[in-house]
XYZ file of C-alpha atoms in Angstrom:
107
model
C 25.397 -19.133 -6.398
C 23.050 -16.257 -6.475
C 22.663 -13.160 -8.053
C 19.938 -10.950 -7.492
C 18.394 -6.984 -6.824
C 17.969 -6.470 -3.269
C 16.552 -3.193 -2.340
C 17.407 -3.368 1.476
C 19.545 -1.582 3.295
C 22.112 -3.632 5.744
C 24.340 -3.270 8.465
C 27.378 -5.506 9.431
C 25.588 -6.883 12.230
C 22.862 -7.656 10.031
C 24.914 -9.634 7.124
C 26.946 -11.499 9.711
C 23.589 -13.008 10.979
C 22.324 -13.837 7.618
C 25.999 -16.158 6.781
C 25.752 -17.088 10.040
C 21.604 -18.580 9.867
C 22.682 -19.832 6.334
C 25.588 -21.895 7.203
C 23.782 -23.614 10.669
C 20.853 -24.391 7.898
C 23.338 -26.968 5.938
C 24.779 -28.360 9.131
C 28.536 -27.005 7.834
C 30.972 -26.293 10.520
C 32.547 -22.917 11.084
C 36.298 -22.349 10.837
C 36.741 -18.917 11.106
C 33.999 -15.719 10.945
C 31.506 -14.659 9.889
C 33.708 -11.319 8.454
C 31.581 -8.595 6.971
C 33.182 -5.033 5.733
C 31.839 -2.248 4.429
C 29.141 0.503 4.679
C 26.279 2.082 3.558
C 25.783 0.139 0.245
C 28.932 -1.615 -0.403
C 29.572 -4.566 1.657
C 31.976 -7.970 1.369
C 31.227 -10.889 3.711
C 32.730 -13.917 4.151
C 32.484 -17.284 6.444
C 35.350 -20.075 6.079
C 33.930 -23.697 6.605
C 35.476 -27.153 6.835
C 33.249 -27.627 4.294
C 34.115 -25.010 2.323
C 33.225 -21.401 2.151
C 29.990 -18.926 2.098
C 30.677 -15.389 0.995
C 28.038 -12.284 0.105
C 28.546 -9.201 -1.750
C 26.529 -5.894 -2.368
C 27.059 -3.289 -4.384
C 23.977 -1.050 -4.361
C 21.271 -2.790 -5.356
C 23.378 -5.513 -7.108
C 23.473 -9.246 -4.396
C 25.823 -11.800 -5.320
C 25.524 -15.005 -2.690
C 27.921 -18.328 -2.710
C 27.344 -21.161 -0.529
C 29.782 -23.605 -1.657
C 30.547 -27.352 -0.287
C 32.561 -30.559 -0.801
C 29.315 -32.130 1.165
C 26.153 -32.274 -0.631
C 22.924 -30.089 1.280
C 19.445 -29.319 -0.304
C 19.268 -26.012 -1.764
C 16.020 -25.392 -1.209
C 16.363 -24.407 2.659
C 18.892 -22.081 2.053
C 17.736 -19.937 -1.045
C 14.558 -19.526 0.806
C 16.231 -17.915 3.438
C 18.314 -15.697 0.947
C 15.296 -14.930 -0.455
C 13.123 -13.941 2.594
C 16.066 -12.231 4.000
C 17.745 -10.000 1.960
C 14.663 -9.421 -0.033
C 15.763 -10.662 -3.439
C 13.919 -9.525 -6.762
C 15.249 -10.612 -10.199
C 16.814 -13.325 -9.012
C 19.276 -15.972 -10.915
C 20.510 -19.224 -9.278
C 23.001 -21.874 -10.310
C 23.759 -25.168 -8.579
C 27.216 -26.452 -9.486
C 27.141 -30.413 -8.577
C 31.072 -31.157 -6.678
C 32.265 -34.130 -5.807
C 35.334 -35.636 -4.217
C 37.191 -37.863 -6.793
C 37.232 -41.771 -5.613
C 40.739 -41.674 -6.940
C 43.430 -40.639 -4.279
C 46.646 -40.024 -6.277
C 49.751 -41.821 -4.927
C 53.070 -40.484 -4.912
């Protein structure tokens, strides 16, 4: 998860690359999108994975960035491209460590 300033300006086609480049960086595969809506400075996008799910949002000047997993990736990779591509400033990251349980309930 990432938060950050950004003080770009993007288009749809623009924000579908970026989920796109940032999900082919972790090796997930894609389900369904990349989705983006919006316009001018207000924009939702979303990717659904096997894996999981990647979604961005910007409100003005305000980035917020998941990349989440069941599968484990390196971080580093992909922040680095969320930096250098949407031109983060004032930046806060969290990592939030899932796992599958080893337990599968029975019935």
């Amino acid at each position: 998860m990432v938060d950050a300033v950004t003080r770009m300006s993007f288009t749809e086609p623009y924000l579908k690359r970026f989920l796109s480049d940032a999900v082919a960086m972790v090796k997930m595969k894609v389900i369904a999108g990349p989705f983006v809506y919006g316009r001018m400075a207000v924009w939702d996008g979303w990717i659904l994975l096997a894996e999981s799910h990647a979604t961005i949002h910007v409100y003005g000047e305000q980035c917020h960035v998941d990349l989440f997993s069941c599968r484990g990736f390196d971080v580093e990779d992909p922040l680095d491209l969320m930096r250098h591509r949407l031109k983060l400033s004032k930046q806060r990251f969290e990592v939030i460590e899932r796992s599958i349980p080893e337990v599968v309930y029975d019935r």
